[in-house]
Amino acid sequence: MDGLDVAVIALVILVIWLIFAGIKTVPQGYRYTVERFGRYTGTLEPGLNFIIPFFDKIGAKMNVMEQVLEVPTQEVITRDNASVASDAVAFYQVLNAAQAAYQVAQLEHAIMNLTMTNIRSVMGSMDLDELLSNRDKINERLLHVVDEAASPWGVKITRVEIKDIAPPKDLVDAMARQMKAEREKRAQVLEAEGSRNAQILRAEGAKQSAILQAEGQREAAFREAEARERLAEAEAKATKMVSEAIAAGNVQAVNYFVAQKYTEALASVGTAPNSKVVLMPMEASSLIGSLGGIGAIAREVFGDGPTPAPARARQSTPAAGGTARNPFDTTQRES
């Protein structure tokens, strides 16, 4: 093998090496910057790329996937001079690899310090109560401020989240006592409202009961008055009929009233709860005459026509030198 063959072989090897040196493979999710004599010339996209060996070189390998950055815990003084410890987490994505590589040094460190300073600014402008109850508002303000500041770096801040806000222990104890007092106050208010509502309901029930009772008494009185009115009308009608009968010369009507009252009096005496043996005089002739008068009036009312008055009861003739004796002189009845 002469010198020419060696030179050819060396030339082939050099060409092959140059070819492999100029081939660059970029993985998905990354962007490579290309520098020619130290000056940025372009960005390699994912896949197979070619550069000029000895003239071009890879400058920075930038990750364009969304990344998370842990923001360490720091002390923050609120507007009402309360000291709290807070940490956060930030999500960012490189949109322009050249700006992220050449506009800022140590991109992650820059984003972390930018987020920390803005956390102190935003949280320091709020009171403690507002700080603990408005995390969404804090996150929104932080995202707006940090994204605007990192925009010249070719970076998009997608999210900033406050992880934890830790007030001092004595402040936490005071807040716990305040919360307990507030809850006890609300419990007492609710209990008072419940008692008031119960009293109102009981009063309403008593009112409705009194109204219904008064309406019932009024209805009962009305019905009682109506019954008495009807009874009075019936008595007046009966009295009128009897008066007309007396005026017409019918003496049996008077006997009817006498017999009715007499019978009612006997019934009252006989049904008394404290009477066991009742002794009473009874004139049979008077009672029979009264009953006869009642029958006569009944026949006249029902249309059977007037009938002659019943014969008086035959009295026994008194014995010579003595007085007349009624066999029905006395009557003994056991009730």
PDB file of N, CA and C in Angstrom, residues 51-52 54 66 84 101 177-178 196 230 238-239 312 318 332:
ATOM      1  N   ILE A  51     -25.303  20.579  10.848  1.00  0.00           N
ATOM      2  CA  ILE A  51     -24.546  21.809  11.073  1.00  0.00           C
ATOM      3  C   ILE A  51     -23.195  21.662  10.374  1.00  0.00           C
ATOM      4  N   ILE A  52     -22.485  22.776  10.307  1.00  0.00           N
ATOM      5  CA  ILE A  52     -21.159  22.763   9.646  1.00  0.00           C
ATOM      6  C   ILE A  52     -20.113  22.499  10.720  1.00  0.00           C
ATOM      7  N   PHE A  54     -16.681  22.343  12.718  1.00  0.00           N
ATOM      8  CA  PHE A  54     -15.603  23.285  12.979  1.00  0.00           C
ATOM      9  C   PHE A  54     -16.069  24.751  12.940  1.00  0.00           C
ATOM     10  N   GLU A  66     -43.219  22.044  29.943  1.00  0.00           N
ATOM     11  CA  GLU A  66     -43.625  22.781  31.139  1.00  0.00           C
ATOM     12  C   GLU A  66     -42.913  22.186  32.343  1.00  0.00           C
ATOM     13  N   VAL A  84     -45.919  35.835  58.854  1.00  0.00           N
ATOM     14  CA  VAL A  84     -46.338  34.507  58.418  1.00  0.00           C
ATOM     15  C   VAL A  84     -45.236  33.909  57.552  1.00  0.00           C
ATOM     16  N   ALA A 101     -31.997  31.390  26.497  1.00  0.00           N
ATOM     17  CA  ALA A 101     -30.581  31.049  26.626  1.00  0.00           C
ATOM     18  C   ALA A 101     -29.692  32.276  26.719  1.00  0.00           C
ATOM     19  N   ARG A 177     -59.107  30.733  69.510  1.00  0.00           N
ATOM     20  CA  ARG A 177     -60.015  31.250  70.547  1.00  0.00           C
ATOM     21  C   ARG A 177     -61.078  32.165  69.944  1.00  0.00           C
ATOM     22  N   GLN A 178     -60.666  32.985  68.986  1.00  0.00           N
ATOM     23  CA  GLN A 178     -61.628  33.865  68.325  1.00  0.00           C
ATOM     24  C   GLN A 178     -62.690  33.060  67.581  1.00  0.00           C
ATOM     25  N   ARG A 196     -87.384  31.866  70.594  1.00  0.00           N
ATOM     26  CA  ARG A 196     -88.365  32.877  70.203  1.00  0.00           C
ATOM     27  C   ARG A 196     -89.390  32.311  69.229  1.00  0.00           C
ATOM     28  N   ARG A 230    -137.524  27.743  69.185  1.00  0.00           N
ATOM     29  CA  ARG A 230    -138.488  26.806  68.613  1.00  0.00           C
ATOM     30  C   ARG A 230    -139.423  26.247  69.697  1.00  0.00           C
ATOM     31  N   ALA A 238    -149.237  25.987  71.196  1.00  0.00           N
ATOM     32  CA  ALA A 238    -150.115  25.134  72.007  1.00  0.00           C
ATOM     33  C   ALA A 238    -151.019  25.976  72.892  1.00  0.00           C
ATOM     34  N   THR A 239    -150.463  27.029  73.494  1.00  0.00           N
ATOM     35  CA  THR A 239    -151.279  27.907  74.336  1.00  0.00           C
ATOM     36  C   THR A 239    -152.382  28.581  73.530  1.00  0.00           C
ATOM     37  N   ARG A 312    -168.751  11.167  85.302  1.00  0.00           N
ATOM     38  CA  ARG A 312    -167.944  11.279  86.503  1.00  0.00           C
ATOM     39  C   ARG A 312    -167.916   9.931  87.231  1.00  0.00           C
ATOM     40  N   PRO A 318    -172.691   7.712 101.178  1.00  0.00           N
ATOM     41  CA  PRO A 318    -172.244   7.621 102.572  1.00  0.00           C
ATOM     42  C   PRO A 318    -173.271   6.915 103.421  1.00  0.00           C
ATOM     43  N   GLN A 332    -150.338   3.640  98.173  1.00  0.00           N
ATOM     44  CA  GLN A 332    -148.953   3.336  98.586  1.00  0.00           C
ATOM     45  C   GLN A 332    -148.245   2.675  97.413  1.00  0.00           C
TER      46      GLN A 332
END
